[in-house]
Amino acid sequence: MKKRLFASLILAASIFLAALPVYAASSQYIDINEYSPSSVESRFHYGNHVYISVNNSAPTGNWGDINWELVDGYFNVIASGTVTNPLTPIGQPNSGDHYITFDMPLDGYNQHNAKLVLSCTSGRCQGDGYIETTD
C-alpha cells in the first residue's frame, strides 16, 4: 500500500512539474573599441523574442559611427542600423541616434536564433551592444 501511494505521489509531482512554464533567457554583452577588430559579434541566442541595445560612446568627434546588424539562424540580416558618434569632429553635440533599443519576435522563419554584429564605419570606434532572447 505504501509503495503504491508513494508511486502515485511521484507521478503526480512529475506531472505538476512538467506543466510549469519554463522561462529560459540567454543574454550577452559585446563591446567594440580601438583595440578590438573592426567587427565583433555575439554568439547565436535561441528564443521566441529578442531584445538588443547598442550604444556609441566615442570619446571624441573624430571616431567612427557603429553599424549594427541582427542576424538570424539562416544568416540573413533581419534588422540593421547605425548609432552615430555623439560628438562632431569639432566637439559639438552630434545629431542622430547614439543609443538604440530594438525588440522583435523570433519564429520558425529565422530558426528562433539571432546574433548581434557590430562594425566600425571608419578608424576607431567605441561602444557596446547587448542581446537577450527569451521564451
CSV table of C-alpha atoms in Angstrom, one decimal:
chain,number,residue,atom,x,y,z
A,1,MET,CA,0.0,0.0,0.0
A,2,LYS,CA,2.8,2.4,0.9
A,3,LYS,CA,4.7,1.7,-2.3
A,4,ARG,CA,1.5,2.4,-4.4
A,5,LEU,CA,0.9,5.7,-2.6
A,6,PHE,CA,4.5,6.7,-2.9
A,7,ALA,CA,4.4,5.9,-6.7
A,8,SER,CA,1.2,7.9,-7.1
A,9,LEU,CA,2.7,10.9,-5.3
A,10,ILE,CA,5.9,10.7,-7.5
A,11,LEU,CA,3.7,10.5,-10.6
A,12,ALA,CA,1.6,13.5,-9.5
A,13,ALA,CA,4.6,15.6,-8.7
A,14,SER,CA,6.3,14.9,-12.0
A,15,ILE,CA,3.1,15.8,-13.9
A,16,PHE,CA,2.9,19.0,-11.9
A,17,LEU,CA,6.5,20.0,-12.5
A,18,ALA,CA,6.2,19.2,-16.2
A,19,ALA,CA,3.3,21.6,-16.5
A,20,LEU,CA,5.2,24.5,-15.0
A,21,PRO,CA,6.2,27.1,-17.6
A,22,VAL,CA,9.9,27.3,-18.4
A,23,TYR,CA,11.4,30.8,-18.9
A,24,ALA,CA,14.8,30.4,-20.4
A,25,ALA,CA,16.7,33.5,-21.1
A,26,SER,CA,20.0,33.9,-22.9
A,27,SER,CA,22.0,37.2,-23.0
A,28,GLN,CA,25.4,38.6,-23.8
A,29,TYR,CA,27.3,41.9,-23.8
A,30,ILE,CA,29.7,42.7,-26.6
A,31,ASP,CA,31.9,45.7,-27.0
A,32,ILE,CA,33.9,47.4,-29.8
A,33,ASN,CA,36.8,49.7,-29.1
A,34,GLU,CA,40.1,50.9,-30.6
A,35,TYR,CA,41.8,47.7,-29.7
A,36,SER,CA,39.2,45.2,-31.0
A,37,PRO,CA,38.7,44.1,-34.6
A,38,SER,CA,36.6,46.4,-36.8
A,39,SER,CA,33.7,44.0,-36.4
A,40,VAL,CA,32.6,42.0,-33.4
A,41,GLU,CA,29.7,39.6,-33.0
A,42,SER,CA,27.8,37.8,-30.3
A,43,ARG,CA,27.1,34.1,-30.4
A,44,PHE,CA,23.7,32.8,-31.5
A,45,HIS,CA,20.9,33.0,-28.9
A,46,TYR,CA,17.8,30.9,-29.1
A,47,GLY,CA,14.3,32.0,-28.1
A,48,ASN,CA,10.9,33.3,-29.1
A,49,HIS,CA,11.7,37.0,-28.6
A,50,VAL,CA,14.9,39.0,-29.0
A,51,TYR,CA,15.9,42.4,-27.4
A,52,ILE,CA,19.0,44.4,-28.3
A,53,SER,CA,20.6,47.6,-27.3
A,54,VAL,CA,23.6,49.3,-29.0
A,55,ASN,CA,25.5,52.4,-27.7
A,56,ASN,CA,28.1,54.6,-29.3
A,57,SER,CA,30.3,56.0,-26.6
A,58,ALA,CA,33.1,57.5,-28.7
A,59,PRO,CA,35.2,60.0,-26.6
A,60,THR,CA,36.0,62.4,-29.4
A,61,GLY,CA,34.3,63.6,-32.5
A,62,ASN,CA,36.8,62.1,-34.9
A,63,TRP,CA,35.9,58.5,-34.0
A,64,GLY,CA,33.6,56.5,-36.3
A,65,ASP,CA,29.9,55.5,-36.2
A,66,ILE,CA,28.9,51.9,-35.4
A,67,ASN,CA,26.8,49.8,-37.7
A,68,TRP,CA,24.7,47.1,-36.1
A,69,GLU,CA,23.0,44.1,-37.6
A,70,LEU,CA,20.7,41.5,-36.1
A,71,VAL,CA,21.3,38.2,-38.0
A,72,ASP,CA,19.0,35.2,-37.8
A,73,GLY,CA,19.8,31.5,-37.8
A,74,TYR,CA,19.8,31.3,-41.6
A,75,PHE,CA,22.5,34.1,-41.6
A,76,ASN,CA,20.0,36.7,-43.0
A,77,VAL,CA,20.1,40.2,-41.7
A,78,ILE,CA,16.6,40.8,-40.1
A,79,ALA,CA,17.3,44.3,-38.8
A,80,SER,CA,20.1,46.8,-39.1
A,81,GLY,CA,21.0,50.4,-38.4
A,82,THR,CA,23.7,52.9,-37.3
A,83,VAL,CA,24.5,54.5,-34.0
A,84,THR,CA,26.3,57.8,-34.6
A,85,ASN,CA,29.2,59.3,-32.7
A,86,PRO,CA,27.7,61.6,-30.0
A,87,LEU,CA,30.2,64.4,-31.0
A,88,THR,CA,31.0,66.2,-34.2
A,89,PRO,CA,34.7,66.5,-35.3
A,90,ILE,CA,34.8,69.9,-33.6
A,91,GLY,CA,33.4,68.6,-30.3
A,92,GLN,CA,29.8,69.8,-30.6
A,93,PRO,CA,26.8,67.5,-29.9
A,94,ASN,CA,26.0,65.4,-33.0
A,95,SER,CA,22.6,64.7,-34.3
A,96,GLY,CA,21.3,61.1,-34.8
A,97,ASP,CA,20.8,58.1,-32.6
A,98,HIS,CA,23.8,57.5,-30.3
A,99,TYR,CA,21.9,54.7,-28.5
A,100,ILE,CA,19.1,52.4,-29.7
A,101,THR,CA,17.0,49.6,-28.4
A,102,PHE,CA,15.1,47.2,-30.6
A,103,ASP,CA,13.0,44.1,-30.0
A,104,MET,CA,11.1,41.6,-32.1
A,105,PRO,CA,9.6,38.1,-32.0
A,106,LEU,CA,11.6,35.1,-33.3
A,107,ASP,CA,9.9,32.2,-35.1
A,108,GLY,CA,10.5,29.4,-37.5
A,109,TYR,CA,11.3,31.8,-40.3
A,110,ASN,CA,14.5,32.6,-38.5
A,111,GLN,CA,15.1,29.4,-36.6
A,112,HIS,CA,14.4,31.1,-33.3
A,113,ASN,CA,18.0,32.2,-33.4
A,114,ALA,CA,19.6,35.6,-33.5
A,115,LYS,CA,23.0,37.2,-33.1
A,116,LEU,CA,24.2,40.8,-32.9
A,117,VAL,CA,27.0,42.1,-35.1
A,118,LEU,CA,28.8,45.5,-34.5
A,119,SER,CA,31.0,47.1,-37.2
A,120,CYS,CA,33.1,50.2,-37.1
A,121,THR,CA,32.4,52.5,-40.0
A,122,SER,CA,35.9,54.1,-40.1
A,123,GLY,CA,39.0,54.5,-38.0
A,124,ARG,CA,38.4,53.9,-34.3
A,125,CYS,CA,35.1,53.2,-32.6
A,126,GLN,CA,34.0,52.7,-29.0
A,127,GLY,CA,30.7,51.3,-28.0
A,128,ASP,CA,28.8,48.3,-26.8
A,129,GLY,CA,25.9,46.1,-27.5
A,130,TYR,CA,23.6,43.8,-25.6
A,131,ILE,CA,21.4,40.9,-26.9
A,132,GLU,CA,18.9,38.9,-24.9
A,133,THR,CA,16.5,36.2,-26.0
A,134,THR,CA,13.5,34.9,-24.0
A,135,ASP,CA,10.9,32.2,-24.5
